[in-house]
Short mmCIF file of C-alpha atoms in Angstrom, two decimals:
data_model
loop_
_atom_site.label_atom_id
_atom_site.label_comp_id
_atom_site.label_asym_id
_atom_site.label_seq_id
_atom_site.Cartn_x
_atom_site.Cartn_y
_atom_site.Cartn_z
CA UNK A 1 19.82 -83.90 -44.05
CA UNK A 2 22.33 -81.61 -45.24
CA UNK A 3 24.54 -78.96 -42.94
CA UNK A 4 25.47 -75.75 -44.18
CA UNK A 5 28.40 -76.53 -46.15
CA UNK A 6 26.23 -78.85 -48.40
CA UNK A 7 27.56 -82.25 -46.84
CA UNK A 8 25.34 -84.74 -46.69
CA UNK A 9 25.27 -85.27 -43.28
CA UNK A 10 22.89 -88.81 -43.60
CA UNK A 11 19.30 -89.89 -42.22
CA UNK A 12 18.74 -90.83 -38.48
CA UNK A 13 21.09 -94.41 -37.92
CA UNK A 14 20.81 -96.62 -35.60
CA UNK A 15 23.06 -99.61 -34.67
CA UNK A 16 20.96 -101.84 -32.13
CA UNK A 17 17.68 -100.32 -32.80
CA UNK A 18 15.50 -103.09 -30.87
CA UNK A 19 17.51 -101.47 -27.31
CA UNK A 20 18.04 -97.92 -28.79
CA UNK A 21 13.88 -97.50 -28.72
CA UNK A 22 13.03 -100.26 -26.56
CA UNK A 23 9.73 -99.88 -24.27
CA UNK A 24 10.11 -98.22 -21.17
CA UNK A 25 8.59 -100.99 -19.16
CA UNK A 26 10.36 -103.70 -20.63
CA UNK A 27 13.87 -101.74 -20.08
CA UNK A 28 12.88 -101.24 -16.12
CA UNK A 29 12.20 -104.66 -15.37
CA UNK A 30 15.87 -105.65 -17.57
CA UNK A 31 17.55 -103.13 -15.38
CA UNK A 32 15.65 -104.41 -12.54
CA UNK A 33 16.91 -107.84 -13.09
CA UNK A 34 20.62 -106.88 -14.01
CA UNK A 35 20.74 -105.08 -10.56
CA UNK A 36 19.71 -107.94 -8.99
CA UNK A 37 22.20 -109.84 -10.29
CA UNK A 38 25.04 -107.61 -10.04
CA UNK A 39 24.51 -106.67 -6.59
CA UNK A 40 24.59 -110.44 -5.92
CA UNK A 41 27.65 -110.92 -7.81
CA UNK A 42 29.33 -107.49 -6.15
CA UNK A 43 28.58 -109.06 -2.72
CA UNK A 44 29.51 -112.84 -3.15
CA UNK A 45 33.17 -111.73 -4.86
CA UNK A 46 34.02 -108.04 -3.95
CA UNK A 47 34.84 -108.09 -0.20
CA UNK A 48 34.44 -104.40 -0.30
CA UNK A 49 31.16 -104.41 -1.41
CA UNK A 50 30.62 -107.40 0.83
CA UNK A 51 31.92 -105.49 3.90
CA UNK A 52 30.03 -102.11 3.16
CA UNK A 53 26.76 -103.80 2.44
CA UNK A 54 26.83 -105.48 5.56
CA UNK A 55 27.43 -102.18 7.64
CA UNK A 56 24.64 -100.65 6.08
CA UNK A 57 22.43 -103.58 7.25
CA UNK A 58 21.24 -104.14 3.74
CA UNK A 59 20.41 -107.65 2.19
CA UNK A 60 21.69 -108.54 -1.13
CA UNK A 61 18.20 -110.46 -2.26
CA UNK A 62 16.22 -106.91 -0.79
CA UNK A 63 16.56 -105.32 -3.65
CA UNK A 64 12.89 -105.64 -5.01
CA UNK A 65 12.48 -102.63 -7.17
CA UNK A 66 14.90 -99.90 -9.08
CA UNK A 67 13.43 -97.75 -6.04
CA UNK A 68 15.58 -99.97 -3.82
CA UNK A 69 19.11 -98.64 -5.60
CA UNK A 70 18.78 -95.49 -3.28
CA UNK A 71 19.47 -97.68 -0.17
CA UNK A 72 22.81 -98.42 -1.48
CA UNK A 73 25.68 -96.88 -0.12
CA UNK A 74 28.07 -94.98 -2.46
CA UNK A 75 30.86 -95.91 -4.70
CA UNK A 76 34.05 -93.09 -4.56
CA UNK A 77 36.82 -92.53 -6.47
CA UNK A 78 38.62 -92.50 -2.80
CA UNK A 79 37.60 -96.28 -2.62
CA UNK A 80 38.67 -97.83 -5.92
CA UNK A 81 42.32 -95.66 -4.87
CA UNK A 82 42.38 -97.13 -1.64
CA UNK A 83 41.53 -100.42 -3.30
CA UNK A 84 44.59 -100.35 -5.63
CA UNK A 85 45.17 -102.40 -8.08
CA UNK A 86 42.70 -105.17 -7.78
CA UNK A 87 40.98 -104.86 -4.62
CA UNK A 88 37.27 -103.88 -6.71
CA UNK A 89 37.51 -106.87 -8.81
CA UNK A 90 35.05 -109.37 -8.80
CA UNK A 91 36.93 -111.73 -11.15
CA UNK A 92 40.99 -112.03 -10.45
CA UNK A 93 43.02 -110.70 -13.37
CA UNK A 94 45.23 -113.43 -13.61
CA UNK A 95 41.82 -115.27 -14.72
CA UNK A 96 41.78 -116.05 -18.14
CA UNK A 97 38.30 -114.35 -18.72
CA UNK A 98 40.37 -110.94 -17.99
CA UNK A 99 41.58 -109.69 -21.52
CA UNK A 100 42.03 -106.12 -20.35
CA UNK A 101 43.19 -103.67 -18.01
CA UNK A 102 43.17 -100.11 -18.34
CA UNK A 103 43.95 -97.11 -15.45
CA UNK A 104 43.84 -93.25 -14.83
CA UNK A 105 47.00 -91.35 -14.79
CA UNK A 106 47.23 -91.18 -10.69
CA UNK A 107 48.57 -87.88 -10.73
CA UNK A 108 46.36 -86.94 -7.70
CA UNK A 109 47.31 -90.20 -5.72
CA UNK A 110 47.01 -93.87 -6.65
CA UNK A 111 45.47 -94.51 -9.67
CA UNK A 112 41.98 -96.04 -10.53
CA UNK A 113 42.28 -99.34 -12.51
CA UNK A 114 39.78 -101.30 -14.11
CA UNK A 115 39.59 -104.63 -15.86
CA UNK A 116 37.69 -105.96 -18.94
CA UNK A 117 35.95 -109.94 -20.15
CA UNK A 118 35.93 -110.40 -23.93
CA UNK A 119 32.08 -109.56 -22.60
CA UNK A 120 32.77 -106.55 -21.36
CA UNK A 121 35.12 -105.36 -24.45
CA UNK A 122 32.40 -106.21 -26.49
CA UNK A 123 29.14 -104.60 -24.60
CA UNK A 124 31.51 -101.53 -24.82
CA UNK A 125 32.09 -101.66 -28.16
CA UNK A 126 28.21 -101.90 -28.69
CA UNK A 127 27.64 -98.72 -26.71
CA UNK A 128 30.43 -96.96 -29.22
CA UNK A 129 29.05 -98.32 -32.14
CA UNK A 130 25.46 -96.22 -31.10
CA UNK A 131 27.71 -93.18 -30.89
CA UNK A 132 28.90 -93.75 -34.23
CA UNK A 133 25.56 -94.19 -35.72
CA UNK A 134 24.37 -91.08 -33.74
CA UNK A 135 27.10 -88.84 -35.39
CA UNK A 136 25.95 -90.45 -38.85
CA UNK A 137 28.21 -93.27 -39.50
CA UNK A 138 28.28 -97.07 -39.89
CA UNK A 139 30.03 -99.88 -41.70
CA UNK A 140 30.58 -97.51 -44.79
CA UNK A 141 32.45 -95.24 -42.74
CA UNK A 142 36.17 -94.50 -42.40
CA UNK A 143 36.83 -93.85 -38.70
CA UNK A 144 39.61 -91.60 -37.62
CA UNK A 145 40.31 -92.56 -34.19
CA UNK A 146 42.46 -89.84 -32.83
CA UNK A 147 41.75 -90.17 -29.25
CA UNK A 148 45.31 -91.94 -27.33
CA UNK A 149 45.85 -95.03 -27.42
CA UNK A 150 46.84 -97.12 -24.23
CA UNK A 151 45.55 -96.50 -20.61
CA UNK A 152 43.38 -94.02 -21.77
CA UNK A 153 39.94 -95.29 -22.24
CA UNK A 154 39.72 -92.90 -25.20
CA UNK A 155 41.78 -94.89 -28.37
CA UNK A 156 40.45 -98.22 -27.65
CA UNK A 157 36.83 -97.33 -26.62
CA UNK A 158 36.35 -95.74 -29.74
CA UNK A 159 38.33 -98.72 -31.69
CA UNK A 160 36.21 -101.25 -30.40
CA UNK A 161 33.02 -99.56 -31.61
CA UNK A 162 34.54 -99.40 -35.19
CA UNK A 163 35.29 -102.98 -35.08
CA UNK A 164 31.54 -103.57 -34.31
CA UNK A 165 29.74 -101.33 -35.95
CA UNK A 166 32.30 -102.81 -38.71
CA UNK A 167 33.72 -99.49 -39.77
CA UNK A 168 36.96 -98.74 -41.79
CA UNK A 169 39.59 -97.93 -38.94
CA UNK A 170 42.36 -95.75 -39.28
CA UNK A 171 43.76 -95.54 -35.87
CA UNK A 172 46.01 -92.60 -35.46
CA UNK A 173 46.47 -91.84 -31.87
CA UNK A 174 46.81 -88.50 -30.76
CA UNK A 175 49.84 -85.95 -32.25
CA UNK A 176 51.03 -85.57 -35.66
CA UNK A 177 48.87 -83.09 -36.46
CA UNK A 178 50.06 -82.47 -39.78
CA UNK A 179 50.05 -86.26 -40.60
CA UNK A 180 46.57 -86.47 -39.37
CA UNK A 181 45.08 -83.68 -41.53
CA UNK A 182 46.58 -85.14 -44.98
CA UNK A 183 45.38 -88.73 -43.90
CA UNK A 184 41.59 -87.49 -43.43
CA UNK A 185 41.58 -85.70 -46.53
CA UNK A 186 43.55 -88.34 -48.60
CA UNK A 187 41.77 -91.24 -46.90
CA UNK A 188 38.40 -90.14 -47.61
CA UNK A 189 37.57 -90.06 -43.60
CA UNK A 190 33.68 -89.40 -42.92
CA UNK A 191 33.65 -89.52 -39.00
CA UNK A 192 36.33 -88.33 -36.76
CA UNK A 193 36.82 -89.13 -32.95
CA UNK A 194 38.57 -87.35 -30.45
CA UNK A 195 39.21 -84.41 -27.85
CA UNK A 196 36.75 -81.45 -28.77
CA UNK A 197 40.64 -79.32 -28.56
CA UNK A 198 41.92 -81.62 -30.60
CA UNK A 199 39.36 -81.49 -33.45
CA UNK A 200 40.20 -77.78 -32.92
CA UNK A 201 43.78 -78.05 -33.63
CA UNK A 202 42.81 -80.49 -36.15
CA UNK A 203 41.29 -78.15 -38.12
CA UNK A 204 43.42 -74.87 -37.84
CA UNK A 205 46.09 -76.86 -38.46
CA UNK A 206 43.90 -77.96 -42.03
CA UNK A 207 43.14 -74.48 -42.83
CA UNK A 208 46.91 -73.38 -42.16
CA UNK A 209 48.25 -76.32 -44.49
CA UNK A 210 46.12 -74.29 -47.04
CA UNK A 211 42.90 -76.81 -46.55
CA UNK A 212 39.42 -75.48 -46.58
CA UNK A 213 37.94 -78.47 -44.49
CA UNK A 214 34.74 -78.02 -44.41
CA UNK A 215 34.87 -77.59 -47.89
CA UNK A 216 37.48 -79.87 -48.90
CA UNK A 217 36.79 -82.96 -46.73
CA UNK A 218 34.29 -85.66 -46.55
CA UNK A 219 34.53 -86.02 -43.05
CA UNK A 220 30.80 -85.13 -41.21
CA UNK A 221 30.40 -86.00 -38.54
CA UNK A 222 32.53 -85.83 -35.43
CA UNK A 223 32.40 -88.14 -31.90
CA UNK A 224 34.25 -85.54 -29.22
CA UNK A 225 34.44 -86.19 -25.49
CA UNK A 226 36.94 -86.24 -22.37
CA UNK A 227 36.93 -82.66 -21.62
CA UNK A 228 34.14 -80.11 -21.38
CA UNK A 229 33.20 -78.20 -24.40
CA UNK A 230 31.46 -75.00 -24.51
CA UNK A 231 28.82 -74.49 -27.18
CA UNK A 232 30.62 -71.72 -28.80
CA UNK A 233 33.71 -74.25 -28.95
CA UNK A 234 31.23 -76.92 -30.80
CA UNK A 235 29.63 -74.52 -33.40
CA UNK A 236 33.51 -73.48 -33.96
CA UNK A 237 34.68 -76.68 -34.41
CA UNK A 238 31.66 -77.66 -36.36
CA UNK A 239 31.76 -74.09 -38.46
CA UNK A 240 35.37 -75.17 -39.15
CA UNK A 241 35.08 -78.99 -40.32
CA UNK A 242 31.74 -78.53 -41.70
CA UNK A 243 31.00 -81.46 -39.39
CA UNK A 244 27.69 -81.94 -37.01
CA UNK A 245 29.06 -83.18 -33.56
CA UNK A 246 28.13 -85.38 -30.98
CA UNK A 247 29.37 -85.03 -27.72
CA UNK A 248 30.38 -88.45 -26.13
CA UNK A 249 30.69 -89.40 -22.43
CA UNK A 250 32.44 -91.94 -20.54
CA UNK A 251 34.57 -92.58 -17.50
CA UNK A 252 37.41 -95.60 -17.36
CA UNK A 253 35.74 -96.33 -14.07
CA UNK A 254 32.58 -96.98 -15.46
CA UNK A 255 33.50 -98.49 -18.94
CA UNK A 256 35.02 -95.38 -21.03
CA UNK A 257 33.49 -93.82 -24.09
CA UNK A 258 30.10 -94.70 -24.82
CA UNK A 259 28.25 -94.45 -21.29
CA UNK A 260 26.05 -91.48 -22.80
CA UNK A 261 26.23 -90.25 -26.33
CA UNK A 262 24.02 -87.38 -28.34
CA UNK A 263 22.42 -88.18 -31.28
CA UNK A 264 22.63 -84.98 -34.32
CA UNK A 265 19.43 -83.45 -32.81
CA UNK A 266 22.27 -82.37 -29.71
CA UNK A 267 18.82 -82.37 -27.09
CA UNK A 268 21.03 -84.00 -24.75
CA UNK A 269 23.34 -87.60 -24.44
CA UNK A 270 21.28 -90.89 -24.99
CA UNK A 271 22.70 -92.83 -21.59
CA UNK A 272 22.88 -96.84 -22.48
CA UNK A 273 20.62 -97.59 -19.84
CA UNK A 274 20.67 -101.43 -20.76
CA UNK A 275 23.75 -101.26 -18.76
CA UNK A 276 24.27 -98.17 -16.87
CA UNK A 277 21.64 -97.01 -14.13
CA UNK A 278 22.31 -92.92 -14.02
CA UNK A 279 21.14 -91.05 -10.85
CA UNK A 280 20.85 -87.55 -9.88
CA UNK A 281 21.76 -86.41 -6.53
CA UNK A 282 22.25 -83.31 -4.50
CA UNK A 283 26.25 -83.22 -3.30
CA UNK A 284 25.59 -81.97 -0.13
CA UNK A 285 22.69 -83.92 0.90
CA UNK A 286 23.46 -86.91 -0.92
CA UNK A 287 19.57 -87.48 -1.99
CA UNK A 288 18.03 -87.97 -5.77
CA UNK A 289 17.03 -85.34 -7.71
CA UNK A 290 14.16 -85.05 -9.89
CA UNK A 291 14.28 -85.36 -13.59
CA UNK A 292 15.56 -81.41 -14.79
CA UNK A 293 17.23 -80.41 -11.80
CA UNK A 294 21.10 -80.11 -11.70
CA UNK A 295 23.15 -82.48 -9.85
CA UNK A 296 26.15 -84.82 -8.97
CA UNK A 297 25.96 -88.02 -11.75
CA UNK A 298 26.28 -91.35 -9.96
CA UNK A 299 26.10 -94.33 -12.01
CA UNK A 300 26.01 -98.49 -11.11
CA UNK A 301 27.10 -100.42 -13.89
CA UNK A 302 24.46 -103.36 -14.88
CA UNK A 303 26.59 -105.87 -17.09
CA UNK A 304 30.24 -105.43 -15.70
CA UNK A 305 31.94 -108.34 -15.38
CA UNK A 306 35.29 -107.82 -13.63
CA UNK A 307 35.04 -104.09 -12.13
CA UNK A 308 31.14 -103.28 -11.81
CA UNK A 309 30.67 -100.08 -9.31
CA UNK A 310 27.51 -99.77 -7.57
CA UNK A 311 26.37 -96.08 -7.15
CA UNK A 312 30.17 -94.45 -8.50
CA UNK A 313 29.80 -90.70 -7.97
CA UNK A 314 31.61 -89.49 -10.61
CA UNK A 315 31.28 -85.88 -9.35
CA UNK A 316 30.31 -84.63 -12.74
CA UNK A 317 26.97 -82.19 -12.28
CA UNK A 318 24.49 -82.59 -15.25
CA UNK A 319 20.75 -83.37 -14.78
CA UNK A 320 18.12 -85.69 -16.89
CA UNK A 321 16.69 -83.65 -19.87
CA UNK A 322 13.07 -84.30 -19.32
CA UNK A 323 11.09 -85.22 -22.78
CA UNK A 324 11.83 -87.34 -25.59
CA UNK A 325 14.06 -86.76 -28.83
CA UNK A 326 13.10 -86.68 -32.28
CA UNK A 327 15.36 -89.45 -33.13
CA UNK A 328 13.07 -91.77 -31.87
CA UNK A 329 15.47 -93.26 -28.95
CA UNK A 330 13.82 -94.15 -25.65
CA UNK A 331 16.88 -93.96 -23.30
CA UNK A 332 16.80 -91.30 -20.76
CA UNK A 333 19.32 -88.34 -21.65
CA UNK A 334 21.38 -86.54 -19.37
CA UNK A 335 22.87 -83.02 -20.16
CA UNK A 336 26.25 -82.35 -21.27
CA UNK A 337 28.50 -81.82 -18.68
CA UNK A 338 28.34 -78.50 -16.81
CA UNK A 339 31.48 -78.99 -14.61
CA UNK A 340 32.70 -81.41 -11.68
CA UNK A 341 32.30 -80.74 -8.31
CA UNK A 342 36.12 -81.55 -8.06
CA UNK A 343 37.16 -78.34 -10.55
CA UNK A 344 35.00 -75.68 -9.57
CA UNK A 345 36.86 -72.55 -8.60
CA UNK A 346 36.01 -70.60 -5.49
CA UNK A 347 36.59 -67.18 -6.81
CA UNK A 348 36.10 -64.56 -3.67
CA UNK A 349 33.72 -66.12 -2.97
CA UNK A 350 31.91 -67.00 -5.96
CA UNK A 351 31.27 -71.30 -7.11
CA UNK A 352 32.20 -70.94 -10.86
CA UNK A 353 33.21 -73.72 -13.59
CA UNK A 354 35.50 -73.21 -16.13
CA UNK A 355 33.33 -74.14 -18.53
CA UNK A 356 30.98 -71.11 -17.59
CA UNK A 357 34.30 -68.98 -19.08
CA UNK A 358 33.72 -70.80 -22.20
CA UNK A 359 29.90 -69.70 -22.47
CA UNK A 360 31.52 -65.93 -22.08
CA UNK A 361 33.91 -66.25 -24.50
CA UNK A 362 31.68 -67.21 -26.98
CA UNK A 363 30.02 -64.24 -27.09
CA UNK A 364 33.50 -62.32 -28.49
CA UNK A 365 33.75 -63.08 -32.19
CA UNK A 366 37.67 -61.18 -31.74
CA UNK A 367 38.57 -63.86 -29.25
CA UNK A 368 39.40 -67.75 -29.69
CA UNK A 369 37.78 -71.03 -27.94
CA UNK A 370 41.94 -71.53 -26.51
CA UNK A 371 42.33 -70.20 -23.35
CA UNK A 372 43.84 -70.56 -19.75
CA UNK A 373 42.61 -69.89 -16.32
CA UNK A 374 46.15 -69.08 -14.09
CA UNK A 375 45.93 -68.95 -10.16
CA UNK A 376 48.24 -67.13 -8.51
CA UNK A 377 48.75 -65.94 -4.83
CA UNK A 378 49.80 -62.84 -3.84
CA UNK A 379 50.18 -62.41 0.01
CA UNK A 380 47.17 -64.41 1.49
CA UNK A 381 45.09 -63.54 -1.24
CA UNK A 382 44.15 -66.00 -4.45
CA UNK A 383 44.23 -64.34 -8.30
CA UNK A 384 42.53 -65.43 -10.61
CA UNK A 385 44.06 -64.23 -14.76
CA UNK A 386 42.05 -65.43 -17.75
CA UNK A 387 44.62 -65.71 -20.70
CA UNK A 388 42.67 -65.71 -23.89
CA UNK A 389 43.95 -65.44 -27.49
CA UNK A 390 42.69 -63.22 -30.57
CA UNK A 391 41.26 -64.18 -33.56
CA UNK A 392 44.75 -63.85 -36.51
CA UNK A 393 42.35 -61.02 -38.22
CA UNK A 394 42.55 -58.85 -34.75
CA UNK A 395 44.85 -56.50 -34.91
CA UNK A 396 47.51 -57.11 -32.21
CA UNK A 397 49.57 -53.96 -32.60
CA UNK A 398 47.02 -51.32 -31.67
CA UNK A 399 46.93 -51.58 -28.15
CA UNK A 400 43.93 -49.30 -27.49
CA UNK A 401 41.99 -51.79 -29.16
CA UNK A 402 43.51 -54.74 -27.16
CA UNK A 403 42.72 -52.57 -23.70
CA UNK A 404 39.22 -51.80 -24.57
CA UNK A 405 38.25 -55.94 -25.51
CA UNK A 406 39.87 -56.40 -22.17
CA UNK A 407 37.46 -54.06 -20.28
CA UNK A 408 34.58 -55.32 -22.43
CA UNK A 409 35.54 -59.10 -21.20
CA UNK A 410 36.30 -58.01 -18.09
CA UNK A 411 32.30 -56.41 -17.64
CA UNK A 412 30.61 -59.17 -19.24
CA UNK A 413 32.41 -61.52 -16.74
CA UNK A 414 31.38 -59.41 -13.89
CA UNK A 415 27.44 -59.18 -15.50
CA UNK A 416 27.59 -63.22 -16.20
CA UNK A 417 29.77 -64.99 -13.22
CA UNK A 418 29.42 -62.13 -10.59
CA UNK A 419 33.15 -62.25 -10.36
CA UNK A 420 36.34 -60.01 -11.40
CA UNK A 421 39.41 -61.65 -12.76
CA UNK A 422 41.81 -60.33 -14.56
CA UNK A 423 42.40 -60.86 -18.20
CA UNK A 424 45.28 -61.29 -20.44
CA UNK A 425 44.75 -61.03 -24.46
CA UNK A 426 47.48 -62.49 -26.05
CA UNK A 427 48.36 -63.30 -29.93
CA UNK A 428 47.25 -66.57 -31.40
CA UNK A 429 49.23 -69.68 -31.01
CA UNK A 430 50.60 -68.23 -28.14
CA UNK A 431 48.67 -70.81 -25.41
CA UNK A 432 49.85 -74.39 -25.71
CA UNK A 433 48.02 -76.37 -27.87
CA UNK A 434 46.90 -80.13 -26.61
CA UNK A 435 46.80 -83.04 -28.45
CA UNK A 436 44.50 -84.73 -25.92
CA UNK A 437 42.96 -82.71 -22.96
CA UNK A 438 43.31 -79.39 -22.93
CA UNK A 439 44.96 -78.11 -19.74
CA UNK A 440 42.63 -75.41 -19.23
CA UNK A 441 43.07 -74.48 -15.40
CA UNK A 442 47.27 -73.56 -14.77
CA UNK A 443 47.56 -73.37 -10.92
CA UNK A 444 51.08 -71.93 -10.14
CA UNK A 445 49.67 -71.52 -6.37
CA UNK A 446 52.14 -74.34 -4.98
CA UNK A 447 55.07 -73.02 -7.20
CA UNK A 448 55.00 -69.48 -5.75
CA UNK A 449 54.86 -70.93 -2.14
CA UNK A 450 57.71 -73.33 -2.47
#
C-alpha cells in the first residue's frame, strides 16, 4: 500500500494475530469466564465492590452469561475520587506484585489513581503493541514516543508496547519541538505517537525549520489519542506528515492507551475485547444500546489485577460500528469519540460538542484545525466566541475579507449546530500551541464573577 506521497505505508500487520481474529464464540465464552473471575476477585478484596454488590442483592457466582453484566451496578469516576488513593484496589500497593502507580491530574477534585502487576504492565503493553501494528509498524520500527512521560498514561502506555512489539524506542516526552523534528528526520523514525495537536505542531514546526515532511521523512504512520480529533484535523495532520493515522483510545482508569485502536482502513477502533467488555448505554436511562446507536461508553476490565472497574462509565459517547473490517480483525469496534457527556456545551439552549466545531471548520480551507471556544458572561447571560486562526497564505490586512469569512462561519454554524456564537479570526500562531492536550474550551465565566 502506498499513500499519496509515495511512502510505503506497509501490508496489513498484526502482532497477536491468534486474539486479533479469534472466533466470536470462543472470545464470548473467554470473556465469559474472565468476568466470572473478576467479579469474584472484585467482591472477595474490594470492599466497595463488596458493599455495592450486596445492596443490589446480586450474587457474585450469578453471573451465568455476558447477559448477566447488565445487572451490575455502575462504576463512576465520583467513586474511585471518593475512594482516594487506594480504596479500589484489590491488591495493596505496598504488595510486592504492585510495580506501578499512575493518577489523573485532580484538577476537578481528588484525583483518580490506579495501580499496575508486572501482569498488568505487560497485557497493556500487548494491547499497544496491536496499535502499533495497526498504524504499520513492528520490531523494524523506530518509535517516537512523544506522548508525556510520568502520571500520564500516555508516555509509558505507548513505551511499553514498543518494548513488546520489540520496536526501536526513542522516548522524547512531550516539548522541544524543534529537538523533536531534527531527531525524526535524523533518526530515521517510521511511526510517531502522540497528541493529534501535537503531531500538528510537530509538523508546522518541520515545515517552518524548512522541512518538507511528508516528503522528507520516513515516518508513516502515526498512533494519536487523548483528545478528540476532527476528521479535517486527521487528513491535515496526515496531508502534512504524509503519514496514515490511527486514532488510539484509552483511559488511566481503565488501563491507558491501547483499550481501542483503528487499524489503516480508519472503519472504526478495534476494542481488545480479550480484556475489556465495552457497553453502550443511554445516559439518561442508564440501559444498553444496540449495536449503531450513539451512547455513553462503559467498560469492565477482564484481566486487571490491582484496579479492575466493573461497568466504569467513562462518559465518552461513541457507539459499536456494526460490520466487520477488511483487515480481517474480529474485535468489535467502537467509533471515535464524538464528545463526553462531561464537555458538552449548552449553548441557548442547544447540546453541542466541541468537536462538532471541528467538523465546521473543516469545511474552510482559509482557516486552521487551532482554535478556542471562550465563555464569557455578560449580565445573566452566557457567550459563547469561537477564536479561530487563518491559514499564513490569508491575507490578514484586508479586513473586508476577514469580515466576510466571519459571516460565512458564522452561517454555516447556524445551518450545522443550530446555534450563533460569535467568532474571532485571528493571525496564525496567535492561539497557544500545546504540547500535550490542547486546551480547546477557555471558560473565563468564574474570572469575570470573582
Amino acid at each position: 500500500m502506498v499513500n499519496s506521497t509515495g511512502k510505503v505505508i506497509g501490508e496489513e500487520r498484526y502482532f497477536q494475530p491468534e486474539i486479533e481474529q479469534i472466533g466470536r464464540s470462543e472470545l464470548e465464552a473467554m470473556q465469559l469466564e474472565r468476568l466470572q473471575r473478576t467479579v469474584w476477585d472484585c467482591c472477595q478484596n474490594v470492599a466497595f465492590y463488596k458493599q455495592t454488590f450486596s445492596q443490589a442483592g446480586i450474587n457474585p457466582r450469578s453471573i451465568t452469561s455476558l447477559a448477566d453484566l447488565a445487572s451490575l451496578p455502575f462504576t463512576t469516576k465520583q467513586d474511585m475520587r471518593e475512594a482516594y488513593p487506594f480504596k479500589l484496589f484489590a491488591i495493596d500497593p505496598k504488595n510486592e506484585r504492585v510495580q506501578r502507580l499512575h493518577a489523573s491530574s485532580g484538577t476537578t477534585g481528588n484525583a483518580t489513581v490506579v495501580g499496575y502487576t508486572q501482569k498488568d504492565i505487560d497485557i497493556w503493553g500487548d494491547t499497544f503493541a496491536r496499535a502499533i501494528a495497526m498504524a504499520g509498524g513492528g520490531p523494524d520500527s523506530i518509535l517516537q514516543v512523544s506522548y508525556g512521560y510520568g502520571l500520564f498514561t500516555g508516555g509509558l502506555g505507548a513505551h511499553e508496547g514498543g518494548i513488546r512489539m520489540h520496536s526501536t524506542i526513542l522516548p522524547m516526552s512531550s516539548g522541544n519541538t524543534k529537538r523533536q523534528v531534527q531527531m525524526m528526520k535524523d533518526f530515521d523514525v517510521d511511526i510517531l505517537a502522540c497528541t493529534p495537536s501535537y503531531a500538528l505542531l510537530i509538523a508546522d514546526t518541520a515545515i517552518e525549520m524548512g522541512y518538507d515532511p511528508a516528503n522528507d521523512f520516513n515516518v508513516s504512520g502515526a498512533i494519536l489519542g487523548a483528545e478528540p480529533c476532527s476528521e479535517g484535523m486527521r487528513q491535515d495532520i496526515e496531508r502534512k506528515l504524509g503519514v496514515k493515522m490511527v486514532d488510539i483510545y484509552g483511559l488511566s482508569e481503565v488501563m491507558g492507551p491501547g483499550v481501542s485502536c483503528e487499524c489503516r482502513h480508519q472503519t472504526g477502533l478495534h476494542v481488545a475485547e480479550d480484556h475489556f467488555i465495552i457497553e453502550i448505554i443511554d445516559p439518561n436511562t442508564l440501559q444498553p444500546l444496540p449495536d449503531g446507536e450513539w451512547g455513553e461508553v462503559v467498560f469492565t476490565t477482564l484481566s486487571k489485577e490491582c484496579s479492575p472497574l466493573i461497568r466504569y462509565r467513562t462518559r465518552d459517547i461513541s457507539r459499536i460500528v456494526p460490520g466487520e473490517c477488511p483487515c480481517g480483525r474480529t474485535m468489535r469496534r467502537m467509533d471515535r469519540i464524538a464528545g463526553r457527556t462531561d464537555d458538552m456545551l449548552i449553548i441557548r439552549g442547544v447540546n453541542v460538542f466541541p468537536s462538532q466545531f471541528q467538523e465546521v471548520l473543516a469545511g474552510f480551507e482559509e482557516l486552521t484545525s487551532y482554535y478556542q471556544i471562550v465563555l464569557t458572561r455578560e449580565g445573566p447571560m452566557d457567550n459563547v466566541t469561537l477564536k479561530v486562526e487563518t491559514v499564513p497564505e490569508f491575507p490578514f490586512d484586508q479586513v473586508r475579507l476577514i469580515e466576510q469569512l466571519e459571516q460565512r462561519l458564522k452561517g454555516e454554524l447556524r445551518s450545522n449546530l443550530q446555534v450563533s456564537v460569535g467568532i474571532r479570526v485571528v493571525e496564525p500562531k496567535s492561539i497557544e500551541r500545546s504540547e500535550g492536550k490542547a486546551k480547546r474550551v477557555l471558560d473565563l465565566r468564574d474570572e469575570q464573577g470573582a
